mmCIF file of C-alpha atoms in Angstrom:
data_model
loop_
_atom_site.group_PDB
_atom_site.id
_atom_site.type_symbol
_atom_site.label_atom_id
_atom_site.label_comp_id
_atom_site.label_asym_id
_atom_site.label_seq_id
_atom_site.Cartn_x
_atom_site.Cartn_y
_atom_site.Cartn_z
ATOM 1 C CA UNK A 1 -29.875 -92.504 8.896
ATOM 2 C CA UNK A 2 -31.267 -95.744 9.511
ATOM 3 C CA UNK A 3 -29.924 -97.582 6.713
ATOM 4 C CA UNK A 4 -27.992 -100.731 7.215
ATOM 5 C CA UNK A 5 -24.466 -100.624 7.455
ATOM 6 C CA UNK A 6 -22.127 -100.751 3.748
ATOM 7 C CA UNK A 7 -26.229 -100.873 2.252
ATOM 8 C CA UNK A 8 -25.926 -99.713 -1.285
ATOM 9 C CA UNK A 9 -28.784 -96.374 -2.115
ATOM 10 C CA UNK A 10 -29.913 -96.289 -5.452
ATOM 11 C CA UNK A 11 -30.801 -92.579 -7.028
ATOM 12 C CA UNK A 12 -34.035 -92.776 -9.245
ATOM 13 C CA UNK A 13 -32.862 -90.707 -12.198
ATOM 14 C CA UNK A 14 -35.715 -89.158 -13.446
ATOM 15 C CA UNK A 15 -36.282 -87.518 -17.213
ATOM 16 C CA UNK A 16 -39.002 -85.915 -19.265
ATOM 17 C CA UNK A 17 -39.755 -89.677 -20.136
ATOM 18 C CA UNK A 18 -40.272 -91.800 -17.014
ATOM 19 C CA UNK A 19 -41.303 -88.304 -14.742
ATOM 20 C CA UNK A 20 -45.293 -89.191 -14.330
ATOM 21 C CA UNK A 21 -44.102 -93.160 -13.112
ATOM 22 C CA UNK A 22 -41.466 -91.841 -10.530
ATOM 23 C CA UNK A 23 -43.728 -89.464 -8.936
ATOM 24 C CA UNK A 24 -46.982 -91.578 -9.002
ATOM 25 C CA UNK A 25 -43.942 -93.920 -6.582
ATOM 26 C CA UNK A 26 -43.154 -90.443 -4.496
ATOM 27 C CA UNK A 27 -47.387 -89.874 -4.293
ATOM 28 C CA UNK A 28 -48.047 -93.294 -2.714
ATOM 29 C CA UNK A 29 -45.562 -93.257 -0.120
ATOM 30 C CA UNK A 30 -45.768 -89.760 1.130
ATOM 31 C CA UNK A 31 -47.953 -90.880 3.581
ATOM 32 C CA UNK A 32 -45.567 -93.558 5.411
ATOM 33 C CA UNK A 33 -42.788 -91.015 4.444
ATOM 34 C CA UNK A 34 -43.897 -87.716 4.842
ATOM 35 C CA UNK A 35 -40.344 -85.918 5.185
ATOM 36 C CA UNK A 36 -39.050 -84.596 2.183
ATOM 37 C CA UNK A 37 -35.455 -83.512 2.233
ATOM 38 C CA UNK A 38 -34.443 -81.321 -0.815
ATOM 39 C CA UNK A 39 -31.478 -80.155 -2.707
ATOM 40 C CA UNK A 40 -31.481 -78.579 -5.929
ATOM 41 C CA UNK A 41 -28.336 -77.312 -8.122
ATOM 42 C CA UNK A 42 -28.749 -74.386 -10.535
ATOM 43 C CA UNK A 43 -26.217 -72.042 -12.290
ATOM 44 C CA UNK A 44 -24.510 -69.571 -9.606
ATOM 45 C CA UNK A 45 -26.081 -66.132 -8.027
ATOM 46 C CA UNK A 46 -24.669 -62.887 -8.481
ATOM 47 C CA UNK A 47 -24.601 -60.201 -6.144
ATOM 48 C CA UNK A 48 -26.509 -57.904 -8.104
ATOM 49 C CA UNK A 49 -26.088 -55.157 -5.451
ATOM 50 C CA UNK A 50 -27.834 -52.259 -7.979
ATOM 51 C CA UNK A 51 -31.058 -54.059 -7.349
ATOM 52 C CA UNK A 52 -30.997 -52.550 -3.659
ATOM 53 C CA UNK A 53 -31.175 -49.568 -2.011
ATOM 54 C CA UNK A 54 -29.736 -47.459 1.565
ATOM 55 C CA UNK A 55 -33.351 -47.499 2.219
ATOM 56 C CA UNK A 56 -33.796 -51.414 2.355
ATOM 57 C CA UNK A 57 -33.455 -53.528 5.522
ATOM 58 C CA UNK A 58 -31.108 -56.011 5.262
ATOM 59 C CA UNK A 59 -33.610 -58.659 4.966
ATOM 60 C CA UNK A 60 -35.253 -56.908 2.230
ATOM 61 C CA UNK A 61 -31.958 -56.544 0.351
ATOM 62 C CA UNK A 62 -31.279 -60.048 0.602
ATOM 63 C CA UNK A 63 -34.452 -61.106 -0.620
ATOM 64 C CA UNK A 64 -33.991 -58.265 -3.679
ATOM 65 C CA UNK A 65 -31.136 -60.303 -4.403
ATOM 66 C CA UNK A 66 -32.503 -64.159 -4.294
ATOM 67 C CA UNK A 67 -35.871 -62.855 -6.270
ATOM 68 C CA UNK A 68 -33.136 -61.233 -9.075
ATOM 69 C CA UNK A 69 -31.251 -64.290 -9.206
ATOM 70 C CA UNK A 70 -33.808 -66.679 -9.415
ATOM 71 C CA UNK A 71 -36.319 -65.062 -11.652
ATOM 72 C CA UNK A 72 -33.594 -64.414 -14.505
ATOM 73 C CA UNK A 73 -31.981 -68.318 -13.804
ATOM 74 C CA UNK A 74 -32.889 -71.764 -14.244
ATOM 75 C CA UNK A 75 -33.093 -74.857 -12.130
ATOM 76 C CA UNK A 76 -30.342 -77.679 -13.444
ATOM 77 C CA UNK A 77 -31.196 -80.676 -10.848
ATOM 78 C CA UNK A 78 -33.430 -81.524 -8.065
ATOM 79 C CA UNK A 79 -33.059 -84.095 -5.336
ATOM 80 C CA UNK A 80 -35.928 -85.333 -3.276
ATOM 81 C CA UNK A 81 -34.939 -87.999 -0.073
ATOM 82 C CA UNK A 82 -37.999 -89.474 1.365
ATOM 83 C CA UNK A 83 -37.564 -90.374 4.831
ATOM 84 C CA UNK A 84 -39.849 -91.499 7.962
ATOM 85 C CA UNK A 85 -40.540 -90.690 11.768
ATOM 86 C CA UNK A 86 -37.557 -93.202 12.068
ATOM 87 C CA UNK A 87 -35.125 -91.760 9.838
ATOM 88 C CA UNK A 88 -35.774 -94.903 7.187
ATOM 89 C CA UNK A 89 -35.614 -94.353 3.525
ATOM 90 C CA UNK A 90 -38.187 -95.788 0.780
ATOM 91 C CA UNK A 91 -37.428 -99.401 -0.477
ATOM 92 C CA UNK A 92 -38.211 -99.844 -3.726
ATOM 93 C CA UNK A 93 -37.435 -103.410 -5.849
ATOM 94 C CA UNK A 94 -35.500 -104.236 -3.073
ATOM 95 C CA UNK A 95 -33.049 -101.204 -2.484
ATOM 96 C CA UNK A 96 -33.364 -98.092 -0.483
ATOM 97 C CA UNK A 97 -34.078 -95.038 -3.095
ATOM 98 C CA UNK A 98 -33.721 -91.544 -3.663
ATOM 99 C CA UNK A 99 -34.838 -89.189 -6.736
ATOM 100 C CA UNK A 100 -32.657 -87.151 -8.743
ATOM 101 C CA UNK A 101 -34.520 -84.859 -11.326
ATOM 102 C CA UNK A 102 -32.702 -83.929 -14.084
ATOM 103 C CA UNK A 103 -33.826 -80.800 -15.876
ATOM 104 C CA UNK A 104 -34.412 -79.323 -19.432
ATOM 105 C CA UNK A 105 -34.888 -75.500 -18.610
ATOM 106 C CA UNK A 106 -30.917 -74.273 -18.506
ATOM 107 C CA UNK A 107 -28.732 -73.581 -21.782
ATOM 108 C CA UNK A 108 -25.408 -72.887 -21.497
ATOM 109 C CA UNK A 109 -25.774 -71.105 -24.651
ATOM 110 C CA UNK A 110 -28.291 -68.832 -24.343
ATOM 111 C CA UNK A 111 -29.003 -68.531 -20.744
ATOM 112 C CA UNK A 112 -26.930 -66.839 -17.767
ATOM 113 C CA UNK A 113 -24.639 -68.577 -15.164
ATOM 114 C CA UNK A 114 -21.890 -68.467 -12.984
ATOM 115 C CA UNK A 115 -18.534 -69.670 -14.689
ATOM 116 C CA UNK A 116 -16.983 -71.092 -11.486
ATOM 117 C CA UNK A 117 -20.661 -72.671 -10.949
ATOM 118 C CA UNK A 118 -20.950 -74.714 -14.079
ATOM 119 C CA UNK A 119 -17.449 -75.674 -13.935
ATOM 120 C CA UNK A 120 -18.369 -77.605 -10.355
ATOM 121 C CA UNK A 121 -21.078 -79.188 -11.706
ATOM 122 C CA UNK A 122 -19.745 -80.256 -14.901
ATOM 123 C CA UNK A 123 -16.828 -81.807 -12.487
ATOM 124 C CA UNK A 124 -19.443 -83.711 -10.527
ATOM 125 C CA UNK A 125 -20.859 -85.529 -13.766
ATOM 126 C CA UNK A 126 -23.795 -83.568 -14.737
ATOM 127 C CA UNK A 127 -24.611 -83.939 -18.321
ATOM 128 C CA UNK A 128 -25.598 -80.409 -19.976
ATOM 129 C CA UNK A 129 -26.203 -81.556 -23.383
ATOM 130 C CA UNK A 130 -28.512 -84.563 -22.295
ATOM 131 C CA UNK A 131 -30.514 -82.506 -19.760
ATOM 132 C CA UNK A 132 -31.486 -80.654 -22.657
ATOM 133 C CA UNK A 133 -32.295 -83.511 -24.996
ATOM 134 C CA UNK A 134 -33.900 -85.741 -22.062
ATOM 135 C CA UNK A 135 -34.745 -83.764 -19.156
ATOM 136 C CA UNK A 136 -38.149 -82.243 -17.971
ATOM 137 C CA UNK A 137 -39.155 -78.952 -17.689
ATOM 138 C CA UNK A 138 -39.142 -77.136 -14.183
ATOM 139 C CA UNK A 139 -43.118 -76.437 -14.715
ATOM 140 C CA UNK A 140 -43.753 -80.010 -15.253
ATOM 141 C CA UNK A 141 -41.765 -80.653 -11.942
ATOM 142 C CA UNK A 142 -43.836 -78.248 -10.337
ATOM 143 C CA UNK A 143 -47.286 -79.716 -11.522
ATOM 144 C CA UNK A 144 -46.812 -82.917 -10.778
ATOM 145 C CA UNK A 145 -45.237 -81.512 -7.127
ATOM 146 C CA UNK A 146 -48.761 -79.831 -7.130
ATOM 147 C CA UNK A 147 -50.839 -83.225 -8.444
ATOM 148 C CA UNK A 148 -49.147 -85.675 -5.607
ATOM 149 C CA UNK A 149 -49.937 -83.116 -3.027
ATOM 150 C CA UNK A 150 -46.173 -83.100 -1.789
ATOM 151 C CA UNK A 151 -46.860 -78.875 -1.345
ATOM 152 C CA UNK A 152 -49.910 -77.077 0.282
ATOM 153 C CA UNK A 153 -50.160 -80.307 1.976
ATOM 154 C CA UNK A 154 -49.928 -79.621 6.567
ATOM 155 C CA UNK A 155 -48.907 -83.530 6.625
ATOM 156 C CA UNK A 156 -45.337 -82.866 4.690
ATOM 157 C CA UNK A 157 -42.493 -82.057 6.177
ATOM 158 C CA UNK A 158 -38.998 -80.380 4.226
ATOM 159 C CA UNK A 159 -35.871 -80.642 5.440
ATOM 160 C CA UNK A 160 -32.999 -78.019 3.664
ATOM 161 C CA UNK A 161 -29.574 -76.830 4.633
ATOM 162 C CA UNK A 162 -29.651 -73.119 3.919
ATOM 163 C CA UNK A 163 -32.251 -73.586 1.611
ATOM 164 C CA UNK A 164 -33.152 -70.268 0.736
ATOM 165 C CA UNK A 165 -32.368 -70.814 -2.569
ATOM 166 C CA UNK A 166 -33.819 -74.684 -2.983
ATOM 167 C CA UNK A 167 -37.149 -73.365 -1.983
ATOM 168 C CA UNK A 168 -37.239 -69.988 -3.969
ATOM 169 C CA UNK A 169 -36.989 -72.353 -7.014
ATOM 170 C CA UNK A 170 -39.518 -74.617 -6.317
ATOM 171 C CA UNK A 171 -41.967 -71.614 -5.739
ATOM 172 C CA UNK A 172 -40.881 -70.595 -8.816
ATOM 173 C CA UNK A 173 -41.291 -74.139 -10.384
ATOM 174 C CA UNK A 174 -45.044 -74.692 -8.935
ATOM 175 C CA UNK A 175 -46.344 -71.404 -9.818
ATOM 176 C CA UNK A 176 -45.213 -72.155 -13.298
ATOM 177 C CA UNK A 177 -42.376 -70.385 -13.634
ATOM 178 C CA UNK A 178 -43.681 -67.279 -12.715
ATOM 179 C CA UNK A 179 -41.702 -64.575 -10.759
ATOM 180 C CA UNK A 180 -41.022 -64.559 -7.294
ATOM 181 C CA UNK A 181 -43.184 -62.366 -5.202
ATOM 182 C CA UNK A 182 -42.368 -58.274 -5.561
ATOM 183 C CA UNK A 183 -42.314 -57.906 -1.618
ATOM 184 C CA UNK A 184 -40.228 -60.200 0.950
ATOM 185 C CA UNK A 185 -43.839 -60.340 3.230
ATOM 186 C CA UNK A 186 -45.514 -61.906 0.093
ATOM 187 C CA UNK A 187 -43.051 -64.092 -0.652
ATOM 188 C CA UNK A 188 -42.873 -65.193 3.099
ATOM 189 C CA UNK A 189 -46.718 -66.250 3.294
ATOM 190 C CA UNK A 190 -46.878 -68.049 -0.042
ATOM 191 C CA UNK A 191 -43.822 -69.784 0.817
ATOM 192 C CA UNK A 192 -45.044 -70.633 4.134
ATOM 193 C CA UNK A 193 -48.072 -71.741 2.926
ATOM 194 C CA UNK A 194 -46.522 -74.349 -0.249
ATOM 195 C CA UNK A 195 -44.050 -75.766 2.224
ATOM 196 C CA UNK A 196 -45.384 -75.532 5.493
ATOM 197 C CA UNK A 197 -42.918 -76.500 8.111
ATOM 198 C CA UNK A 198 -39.229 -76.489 7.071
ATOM 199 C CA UNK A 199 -36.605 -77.256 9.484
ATOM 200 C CA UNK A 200 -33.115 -75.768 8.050
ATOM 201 C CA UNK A 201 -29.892 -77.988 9.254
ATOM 202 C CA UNK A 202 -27.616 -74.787 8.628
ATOM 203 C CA UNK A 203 -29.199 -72.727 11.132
ATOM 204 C CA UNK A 204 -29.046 -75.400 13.556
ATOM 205 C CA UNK A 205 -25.658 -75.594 13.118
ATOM 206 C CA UNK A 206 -24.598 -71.736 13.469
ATOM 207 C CA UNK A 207 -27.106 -71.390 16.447
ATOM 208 C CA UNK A 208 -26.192 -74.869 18.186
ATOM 209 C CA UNK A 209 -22.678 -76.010 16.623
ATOM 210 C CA UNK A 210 -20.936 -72.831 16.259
ATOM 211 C CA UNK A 211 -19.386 -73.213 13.130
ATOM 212 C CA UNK A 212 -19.920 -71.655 9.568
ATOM 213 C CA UNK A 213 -18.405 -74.232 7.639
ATOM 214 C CA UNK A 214 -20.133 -75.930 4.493
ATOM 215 C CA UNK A 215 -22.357 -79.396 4.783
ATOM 216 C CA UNK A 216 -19.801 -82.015 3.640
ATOM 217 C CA UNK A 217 -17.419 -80.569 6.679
ATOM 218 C CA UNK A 218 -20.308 -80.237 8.798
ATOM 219 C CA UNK A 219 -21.478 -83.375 8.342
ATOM 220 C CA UNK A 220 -18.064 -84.841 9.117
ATOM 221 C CA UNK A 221 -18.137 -83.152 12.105
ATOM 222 C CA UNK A 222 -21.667 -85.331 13.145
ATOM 223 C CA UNK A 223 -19.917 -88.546 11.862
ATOM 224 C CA UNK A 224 -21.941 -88.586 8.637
ATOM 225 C CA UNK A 225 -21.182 -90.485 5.444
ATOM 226 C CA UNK A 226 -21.965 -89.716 2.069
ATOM 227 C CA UNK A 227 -23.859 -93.279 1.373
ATOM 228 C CA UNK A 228 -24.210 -92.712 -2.854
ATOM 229 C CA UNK A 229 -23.264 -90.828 -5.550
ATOM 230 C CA UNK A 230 -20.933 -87.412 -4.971
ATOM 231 C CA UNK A 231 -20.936 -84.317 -4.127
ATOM 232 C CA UNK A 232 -22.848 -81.375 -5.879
ATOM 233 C CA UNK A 233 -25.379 -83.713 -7.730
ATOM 234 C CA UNK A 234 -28.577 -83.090 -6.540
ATOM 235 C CA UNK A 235 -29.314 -86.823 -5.899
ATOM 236 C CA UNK A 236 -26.777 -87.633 -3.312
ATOM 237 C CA UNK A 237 -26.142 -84.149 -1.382
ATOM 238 C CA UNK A 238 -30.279 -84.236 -0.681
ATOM 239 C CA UNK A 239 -29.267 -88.091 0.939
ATOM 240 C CA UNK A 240 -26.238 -85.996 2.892
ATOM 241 C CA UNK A 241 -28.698 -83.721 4.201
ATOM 242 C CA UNK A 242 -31.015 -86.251 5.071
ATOM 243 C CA UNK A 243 -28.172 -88.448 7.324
ATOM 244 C CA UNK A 244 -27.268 -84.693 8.807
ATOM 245 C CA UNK A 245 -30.863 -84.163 9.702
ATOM 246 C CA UNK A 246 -31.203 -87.295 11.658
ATOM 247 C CA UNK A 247 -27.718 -87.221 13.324
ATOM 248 C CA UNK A 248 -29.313 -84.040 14.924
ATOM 249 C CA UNK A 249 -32.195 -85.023 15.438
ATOM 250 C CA UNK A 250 -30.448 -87.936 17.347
ATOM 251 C CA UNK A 251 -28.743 -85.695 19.805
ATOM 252 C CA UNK A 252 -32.132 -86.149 21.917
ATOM 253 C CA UNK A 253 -35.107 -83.660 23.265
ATOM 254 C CA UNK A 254 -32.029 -82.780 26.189
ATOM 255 C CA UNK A 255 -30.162 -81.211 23.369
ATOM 256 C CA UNK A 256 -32.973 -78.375 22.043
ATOM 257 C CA UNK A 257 -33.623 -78.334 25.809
ATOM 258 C CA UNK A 258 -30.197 -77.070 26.434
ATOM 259 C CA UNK A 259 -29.641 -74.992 23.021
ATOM 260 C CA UNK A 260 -32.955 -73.823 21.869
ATOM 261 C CA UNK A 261 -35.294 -71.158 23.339
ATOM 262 C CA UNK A 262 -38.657 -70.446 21.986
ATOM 263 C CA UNK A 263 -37.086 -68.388 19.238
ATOM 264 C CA UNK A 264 -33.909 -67.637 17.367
ATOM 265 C CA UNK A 265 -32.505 -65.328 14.795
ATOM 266 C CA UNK A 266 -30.644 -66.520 12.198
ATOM 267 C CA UNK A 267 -29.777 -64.836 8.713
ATOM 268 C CA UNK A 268 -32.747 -63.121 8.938
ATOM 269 C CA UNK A 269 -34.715 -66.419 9.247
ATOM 270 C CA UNK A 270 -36.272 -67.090 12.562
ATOM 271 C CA UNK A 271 -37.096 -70.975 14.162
ATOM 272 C CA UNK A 272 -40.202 -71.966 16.055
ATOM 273 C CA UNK A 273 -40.215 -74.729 18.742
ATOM 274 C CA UNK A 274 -42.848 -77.708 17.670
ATOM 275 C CA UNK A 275 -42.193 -80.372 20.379
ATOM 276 C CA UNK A 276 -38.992 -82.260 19.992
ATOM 277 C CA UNK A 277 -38.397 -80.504 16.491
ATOM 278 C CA UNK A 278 -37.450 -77.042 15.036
ATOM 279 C CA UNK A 279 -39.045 -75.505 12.145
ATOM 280 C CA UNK A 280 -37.570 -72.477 10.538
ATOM 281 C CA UNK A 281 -40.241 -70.286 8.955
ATOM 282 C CA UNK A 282 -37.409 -68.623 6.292
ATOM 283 C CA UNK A 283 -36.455 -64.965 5.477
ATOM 284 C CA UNK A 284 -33.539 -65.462 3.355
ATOM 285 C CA UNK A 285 -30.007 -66.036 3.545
ATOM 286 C CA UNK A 286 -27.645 -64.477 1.327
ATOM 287 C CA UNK A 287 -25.568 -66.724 -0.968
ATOM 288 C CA UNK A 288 -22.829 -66.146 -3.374
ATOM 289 C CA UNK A 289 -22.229 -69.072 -6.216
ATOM 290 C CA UNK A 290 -22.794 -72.722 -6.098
ATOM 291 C CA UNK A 291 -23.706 -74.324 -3.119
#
């Protein structure tokens, strides 16, 4: 990450009340920085292994699974990290910036969620009662995603690590909420065609590093800090991902040269070369809890 050594990173929290001014910010610098790293954190996924049948593939069961979860949960947090061609964040009032979006949709009295889930986040700092008294609704995220052209847009970039999840919610967030796709080959084009390009970190790793471990060890392993905030807020593990991103990319065209064919399997998601970078155009990956 090209950010000055012991530089401070401010996260832009954003609420129902100052949503339209932070993205009209995002909307006139997507152009100079037209990578967009995401994270988001919502309540847990279940299993929910009666939604699938012997007859399914794996990578339709898996996606049986994701579409369950997310279409009967809600999105809690969002993190957007803006970054360059050279890896440099957004300066904004004199500090580098990130955006944390803080949410309205979840109620932990009504709605369902992993125990083990909510317990995490509530241990990182996130504030239940004032996302619901201050936070904006998913949909709104998801129009104004849709008014700043930062989806169906070829010139943006996203950057996940094993994002299956981050992205299913945002689909579900621009098409207002709405269900996910019945088949895994629908969901698969529309996806392609609101993101575009994503290049997933995690499959990089399994493919290239040979490890399974999570992305604060994995990033240790690259020599990556967590600049701001901590972990499993939205804000700061979207900056994490970010730093992780560029430390591979900084491994040089010699490294895909030397670990990356035209095309790779992984978790039923497969990668296509696009000069010195690799996209993944995303299947799903199966995930259990909080990530």
């Amino acid at each position: 990450m090209a950010v000055p050594h012991d530089t401070s990173v401010r996260i832009r929290e954003v609420w129902r009340c100052n949503a339209a001014a932070e993205f009209k910010l995002i909307g006139d610098l997507k152009q100079e920085f037209s990578t967009i790293v995401i994270d988001t954190e919502f309540p847990g996924s279940l299993k929910l292994d009666f939604l699938c049948s012997e007859q399914d593939s794996n990578e339709d069961s898996t996606y049986r699974t994701l579409k369950g979860n997310v279409n009967m949960m809600k999105l809690i947090q969002v993190g957007i990290t803006l970054v360059d061609n050279w890896g440099r964040l957004p300066m904004i009032e004199g500090a580098y910036c990130l955006w944390q979006f803080n949410l309205f949709d979840f109620d932990m009295n009504n709605d369902i969620f992993v125990k083990a889930s909510i317990q995490l986040l509530q241990n990182s700092g996130i504030d239940f009662e004032r996302n619901r008294r201050d936070g904006l609704e998913s949909r709104t995220l998801g129009s104004l995603l849709l008014k700043h052209h930062l989806v169906f847009n070829p010139r943006m970039h996203y950057v996940c690590y094993q994002g299956d999840y981050d992205f299913a919610y945002l689909h579900k967030a621009v098409t207002g909420d709405q269900q996910l796709p019945s088949s895994l080959a629908e969901y698969t084009y529309s996806k392609k065609s609101m993101f575009g390009r994503i290049f997933d970190a995690r499959c990089a790793q399994l493919q290239n590093f040979h490890t399974s471990y999570g992305l604060q060890k994995f990033s240790d392993s690259l020599g990556v800090k967590r600049i701001s905030g901590t972990s499993h807020k939205a804000g700061s593990d979207s900056l994490l991902k970010a730093s992780t991103y560029q430390a591979i990319k900084s491994l040089s065209t010699s490294f895909y040269k030397r670990h990356y064919s035209q095309r790779y399997s992984c978790i039923g998601s497969f990668h296509v070369r696009c000069g010195a970078m690799i996209f993944v155009v995303s299947k799903v990956c199966i995930q259990h809890g909080n990530h």
